[in-house]
mmCIF file of C-alpha atoms in Angstrom:
data_model
loop_
_atom_site.group_PDB
_atom_site.id
_atom_site.type_symbol
_atom_site.label_atom_id
_atom_site.label_comp_id
_atom_site.label_asym_id
_atom_site.label_seq_id
_atom_site.Cartn_x
_atom_site.Cartn_y
_atom_site.Cartn_z
ATOM 1 C CA UNK A 1 -8.369 -47.497 21.575
ATOM 2 C CA UNK A 2 -7.996 -47.525 17.809
ATOM 3 C CA UNK A 3 -7.357 -43.778 17.867
ATOM 4 C CA UNK A 4 -4.233 -44.283 19.972
ATOM 5 C CA UNK A 5 -2.786 -46.566 17.269
ATOM 6 C CA UNK A 6 -3.200 -44.012 14.480
ATOM 7 C CA UNK A 7 0.023 -42.314 13.421
ATOM 8 C CA UNK A 8 -1.590 -39.692 11.190
ATOM 9 C CA UNK A 9 -4.531 -38.983 8.889
ATOM 10 C CA UNK A 10 -4.301 -37.688 5.318
ATOM 11 C CA UNK A 11 -7.217 -36.786 3.060
ATOM 12 C CA UNK A 12 -7.277 -35.807 -0.606
ATOM 13 C CA UNK A 13 -10.446 -33.963 -1.580
ATOM 14 C CA UNK A 14 -11.824 -31.778 -4.329
ATOM 15 C CA UNK A 15 -11.974 -28.112 -3.347
ATOM 16 C CA UNK A 16 -15.765 -27.693 -3.748
ATOM 17 C CA UNK A 17 -15.082 -24.094 -4.746
ATOM 18 C CA UNK A 18 -13.669 -21.969 -7.602
ATOM 19 C CA UNK A 19 -10.268 -20.734 -6.370
ATOM 20 C CA UNK A 20 -7.873 -23.430 -7.591
ATOM 21 C CA UNK A 21 -9.488 -23.807 -11.007
ATOM 22 C CA UNK A 22 -9.615 -20.039 -11.535
ATOM 23 C CA UNK A 23 -5.927 -19.705 -10.662
ATOM 24 C CA UNK A 24 -4.879 -22.708 -12.746
ATOM 25 C CA UNK A 25 -3.506 -24.493 -9.669
ATOM 26 C CA UNK A 26 -3.610 -28.291 -9.797
ATOM 27 C CA UNK A 27 -2.846 -29.163 -6.180
ATOM 28 C CA UNK A 28 -2.814 -27.415 -2.803
ATOM 29 C CA UNK A 29 -1.882 -28.205 0.784
ATOM 30 C CA UNK A 30 -4.287 -27.134 3.515
ATOM 31 C CA UNK A 31 -3.256 -25.523 6.789
ATOM 32 C CA UNK A 32 -6.664 -25.866 8.453
ATOM 33 C CA UNK A 33 -10.437 -25.573 8.285
ATOM 34 C CA UNK A 34 -12.507 -22.468 8.841
ATOM 35 C CA UNK A 35 -14.441 -22.134 12.068
ATOM 36 C CA UNK A 36 -18.210 -21.913 11.820
ATOM 37 C CA UNK A 37 -20.868 -19.957 13.706
ATOM 38 C CA UNK A 38 -24.379 -20.843 12.541
ATOM 39 C CA UNK A 39 -27.563 -19.183 13.761
ATOM 40 C CA UNK A 40 -31.302 -19.384 13.150
ATOM 41 C CA UNK A 41 -33.017 -16.003 13.287
ATOM 42 C CA UNK A 42 -36.751 -16.057 14.013
ATOM 43 C CA UNK A 43 -38.820 -12.931 13.364
ATOM 44 C CA UNK A 44 -42.427 -12.259 14.294
ATOM 45 C CA UNK A 45 -44.440 -9.388 12.860
ATOM 46 C CA UNK A 46 -48.084 -9.068 11.906
ATOM 47 C CA UNK A 47 -49.765 -10.874 9.030
ATOM 48 C CA UNK A 48 -52.093 -8.581 7.097
ATOM 49 C CA UNK A 49 -53.675 -8.165 3.688
ATOM 50 C CA UNK A 50 -51.335 -7.069 0.902
ATOM 51 C CA UNK A 51 -53.913 -4.718 -0.527
ATOM 52 C CA UNK A 52 -55.326 -3.268 2.663
ATOM 53 C CA UNK A 53 -52.369 -2.286 4.864
ATOM 54 C CA UNK A 54 -50.129 0.578 3.633
ATOM 55 C CA UNK A 55 -46.408 -0.162 3.652
ATOM 56 C CA UNK A 56 -45.558 2.362 6.421
ATOM 57 C CA UNK A 57 -48.048 0.656 8.748
ATOM 58 C CA UNK A 58 -46.781 -2.880 8.260
ATOM 59 C CA UNK A 59 -44.709 -5.011 10.642
ATOM 60 C CA UNK A 60 -43.150 -7.191 7.948
ATOM 61 C CA UNK A 61 -40.688 -9.811 9.227
ATOM 62 C CA UNK A 62 -39.721 -10.898 5.710
ATOM 63 C CA UNK A 63 -38.616 -7.409 4.788
ATOM 64 C CA UNK A 64 -36.704 -7.219 8.069
ATOM 65 C CA UNK A 65 -35.025 -10.555 7.321
ATOM 66 C CA UNK A 66 -34.024 -9.368 3.849
ATOM 67 C CA UNK A 67 -32.465 -6.223 5.299
ATOM 68 C CA UNK A 68 -30.583 -8.299 7.874
ATOM 69 C CA UNK A 69 -29.271 -10.720 5.241
ATOM 70 C CA UNK A 70 -27.991 -7.872 3.066
ATOM 71 C CA UNK A 71 -26.241 -6.213 6.004
ATOM 72 C CA UNK A 72 -24.677 -9.540 7.024
ATOM 73 C CA UNK A 73 -23.426 -9.995 3.459
ATOM 74 C CA UNK A 74 -21.805 -6.551 3.666
ATOM 75 C CA UNK A 75 -20.274 -7.489 7.038
ATOM 76 C CA UNK A 76 -18.833 -10.654 5.513
ATOM 77 C CA UNK A 77 -17.306 -8.653 2.675
ATOM 78 C CA UNK A 78 -15.748 -6.150 5.105
ATOM 79 C CA UNK A 79 -14.196 -8.917 7.212
ATOM 80 C CA UNK A 80 -13.194 -11.129 4.253
ATOM 81 C CA UNK A 81 -15.438 -13.826 5.705
ATOM 82 C CA UNK A 82 -18.198 -16.118 4.446
ATOM 83 C CA UNK A 83 -21.764 -15.189 5.434
ATOM 84 C CA UNK A 84 -24.619 -17.219 3.935
ATOM 85 C CA UNK A 85 -28.377 -17.036 4.406
ATOM 86 C CA UNK A 86 -29.245 -20.599 3.416
ATOM 87 C CA UNK A 87 -32.625 -21.413 4.962
ATOM 88 C CA UNK A 88 -35.730 -19.239 4.404
ATOM 89 C CA UNK A 89 -39.154 -19.981 5.832
ATOM 90 C CA UNK A 90 -42.155 -17.657 5.739
ATOM 91 C CA UNK A 91 -45.749 -17.876 6.983
ATOM 92 C CA UNK A 92 -48.375 -17.780 5.617
ATOM 93 C CA UNK A 93 -46.395 -17.475 2.378
ATOM 94 C CA UNK A 94 -49.200 -16.445 0.008
ATOM 95 C CA UNK A 95 -49.197 -13.683 -2.637
ATOM 96 C CA UNK A 96 -51.982 -11.680 -1.021
ATOM 97 C CA UNK A 97 -50.563 -11.349 2.492
ATOM 98 C CA UNK A 98 -47.737 -9.718 4.360
ATOM 99 C CA UNK A 99 -46.089 -12.553 6.274
ATOM 100 C CA UNK A 100 -46.536 -12.776 10.009
ATOM 101 C CA UNK A 101 -43.465 -14.934 10.663
ATOM 102 C CA UNK A 102 -40.134 -15.401 8.948
ATOM 103 C CA UNK A 103 -37.012 -17.330 9.859
ATOM 104 C CA UNK A 104 -33.655 -17.674 8.141
ATOM 105 C CA UNK A 105 -30.303 -19.269 8.872
ATOM 106 C CA UNK A 106 -26.983 -17.466 8.840
ATOM 107 C CA UNK A 107 -23.782 -19.467 8.364
ATOM 108 C CA UNK A 108 -20.596 -17.501 9.149
ATOM 109 C CA UNK A 109 -17.082 -18.839 8.541
ATOM 110 C CA UNK A 110 -13.513 -17.628 9.029
ATOM 111 C CA UNK A 111 -10.105 -19.072 9.881
ATOM 112 C CA UNK A 112 -9.567 -16.598 12.754
ATOM 113 C CA UNK A 113 -11.517 -17.018 16.001
ATOM 114 C CA UNK A 114 -11.358 -13.269 16.657
ATOM 115 C CA UNK A 115 -13.031 -12.546 13.323
ATOM 116 C CA UNK A 116 -15.704 -15.151 14.059
ATOM 117 C CA UNK A 117 -16.398 -13.298 17.304
ATOM 118 C CA UNK A 118 -16.751 -10.068 15.311
ATOM 119 C CA UNK A 119 -19.238 -11.780 13.007
ATOM 120 C CA UNK A 120 -21.318 -13.007 15.934
ATOM 121 C CA UNK A 121 -21.298 -9.558 17.554
ATOM 122 C CA UNK A 122 -22.197 -7.989 14.221
ATOM 123 C CA UNK A 123 -25.098 -10.383 13.724
ATOM 124 C CA UNK A 124 -26.459 -9.616 17.189
ATOM 125 C CA UNK A 125 -26.254 -5.874 16.518
ATOM 126 C CA UNK A 126 -27.796 -6.055 13.040
ATOM 127 C CA UNK A 127 -30.679 -8.292 14.098
ATOM 128 C CA UNK A 128 -31.498 -6.165 17.125
ATOM 129 C CA UNK A 129 -31.313 -2.845 15.293
ATOM 130 C CA UNK A 130 -33.244 -3.860 12.172
ATOM 131 C CA UNK A 131 -35.905 -5.650 14.225
ATOM 132 C CA UNK A 132 -36.485 -2.480 16.226
ATOM 133 C CA UNK A 133 -36.626 -0.323 13.089
ATOM 134 C CA UNK A 134 -39.128 -2.670 11.424
ATOM 135 C CA UNK A 135 -41.111 -3.163 14.647
ATOM 136 C CA UNK A 136 -40.804 -6.952 14.683
ATOM 137 C CA UNK A 137 -39.817 -9.369 17.452
ATOM 138 C CA UNK A 138 -36.544 -11.256 16.987
ATOM 139 C CA UNK A 139 -34.812 -14.243 18.560
ATOM 140 C CA UNK A 140 -31.502 -15.906 17.686
ATOM 141 C CA UNK A 141 -30.841 -19.628 18.173
ATOM 142 C CA UNK A 142 -27.332 -21.085 18.109
ATOM 143 C CA UNK A 143 -27.344 -23.988 15.640
ATOM 144 C CA UNK A 144 -23.625 -24.714 15.573
ATOM 145 C CA UNK A 145 -20.391 -23.255 16.901
ATOM 146 C CA UNK A 146 -17.010 -24.734 16.054
ATOM 147 C CA UNK A 147 -13.578 -23.149 16.382
ATOM 148 C CA UNK A 148 -11.161 -22.991 13.454
ATOM 149 C CA UNK A 149 -9.132 -26.197 13.127
ATOM 150 C CA UNK A 150 -5.383 -26.132 12.453
ATOM 151 C CA UNK A 151 -3.703 -29.115 10.830
ATOM 152 C CA UNK A 152 -0.407 -30.520 12.108
ATOM 153 C CA UNK A 153 2.364 -28.035 11.153
ATOM 154 C CA UNK A 154 4.909 -30.732 10.225
ATOM 155 C CA UNK A 155 2.360 -32.426 7.964
ATOM 156 C CA UNK A 156 1.388 -29.083 6.418
ATOM 157 C CA UNK A 157 5.022 -28.484 5.511
ATOM 158 C CA UNK A 158 5.356 -32.052 4.177
ATOM 159 C CA UNK A 159 2.231 -31.675 2.038
ATOM 160 C CA UNK A 160 3.438 -28.305 0.758
ATOM 161 C CA UNK A 161 6.707 -29.975 -0.301
ATOM 162 C CA UNK A 162 4.703 -32.569 -2.235
ATOM 163 C CA UNK A 163 2.569 -29.893 -3.895
ATOM 164 C CA UNK A 164 5.683 -27.978 -4.949
ATOM 165 C CA UNK A 165 7.418 -31.113 -6.242
ATOM 166 C CA UNK A 166 4.368 -32.221 -8.256
ATOM 167 C CA UNK A 167 3.144 -28.883 -9.566
ATOM 168 C CA UNK A 168 6.053 -26.485 -9.312
ATOM 169 C CA UNK A 169 4.003 -24.154 -7.092
ATOM 170 C CA UNK A 170 3.933 -24.102 -3.305
ATOM 171 C CA UNK A 171 0.283 -23.339 -2.551
ATOM 172 C CA UNK A 172 -1.182 -23.538 0.967
ATOM 173 C CA UNK A 173 -4.783 -22.593 1.764
ATOM 174 C CA UNK A 174 -7.602 -23.326 4.260
ATOM 175 C CA UNK A 175 -10.726 -25.355 3.655
ATOM 176 C CA UNK A 176 -14.073 -23.635 4.009
ATOM 177 C CA UNK A 177 -16.227 -26.798 4.005
ATOM 178 C CA UNK A 178 -15.966 -29.259 6.868
ATOM 179 C CA UNK A 179 -14.462 -32.687 6.149
ATOM 180 C CA UNK A 180 -13.697 -35.968 7.869
ATOM 181 C CA UNK A 181 -10.290 -34.471 8.611
ATOM 182 C CA UNK A 182 -11.926 -31.941 10.920
ATOM 183 C CA UNK A 183 -13.069 -34.719 13.232
ATOM 184 C CA UNK A 184 -9.722 -36.504 13.019
ATOM 185 C CA UNK A 185 -7.850 -33.352 14.006
ATOM 186 C CA UNK A 186 -10.332 -32.538 16.773
ATOM 187 C CA UNK A 187 -9.796 -35.936 18.392
ATOM 188 C CA UNK A 188 -6.026 -35.468 18.479
ATOM 189 C CA UNK A 189 -4.818 -37.373 15.417
ATOM 190 C CA UNK A 190 -2.082 -35.518 13.454
ATOM 191 C CA UNK A 191 -3.974 -34.560 10.303
ATOM 192 C CA UNK A 192 -3.381 -33.070 6.870
ATOM 193 C CA UNK A 193 -5.498 -32.420 3.793
ATOM 194 C CA UNK A 194 -4.788 -31.647 0.162
ATOM 195 C CA UNK A 195 -7.105 -30.183 -2.477
ATOM 196 C CA UNK A 196 -7.516 -30.756 -6.187
ATOM 197 C CA UNK A 197 -9.622 -28.367 -8.318
ATOM 198 C CA UNK A 198 -13.370 -28.685 -8.729
ATOM 199 C CA UNK A 199 -14.908 -28.803 -12.193
ATOM 200 C CA UNK A 200 -16.353 -25.361 -13.025
ATOM 201 C CA UNK A 201 -15.608 -24.335 -9.436
ATOM 202 C CA UNK A 202 -18.634 -26.172 -8.038
#
């Protein structure tokens, strides 16, 4: 197999984030890639007229979803993790109605598997509790689950030497976004990545 003939894999990539640029760092070695737990939360309440049903009598899944997203943001902050509500879908989605259905995605990332497990447990607790308080039905679908990926320690040290020689600063960090290197490392090829800054941190 071609894979068996590969000695190593190296990838240079822009950071896709603000950290290097903000710190004035020109080059960084990466020690791994954050693990990801991604879920789709589906909520079902009761559609009703916006002008006819008092707020205390509503079963509003969009309000419940908003509460959940805010609590998951707070959880991410507490655990120094990334939590992102990226997809939002509502039905019927008109100005004159309380929505009957809402769904949103939650992407959770961290370099430590134990912290990822805390995020998953926290999501389950938050969704269940808020759904009960708002009197809506909730389900959680697993979209993606991938463990944190560590790069080859000898290559990490080698890349860090290069960073220090080129920039005068020995900077080692993880990658939050997934890259081709994730798949190379997962299939057993010794792998390393290096980052350069992104323009305006984007």
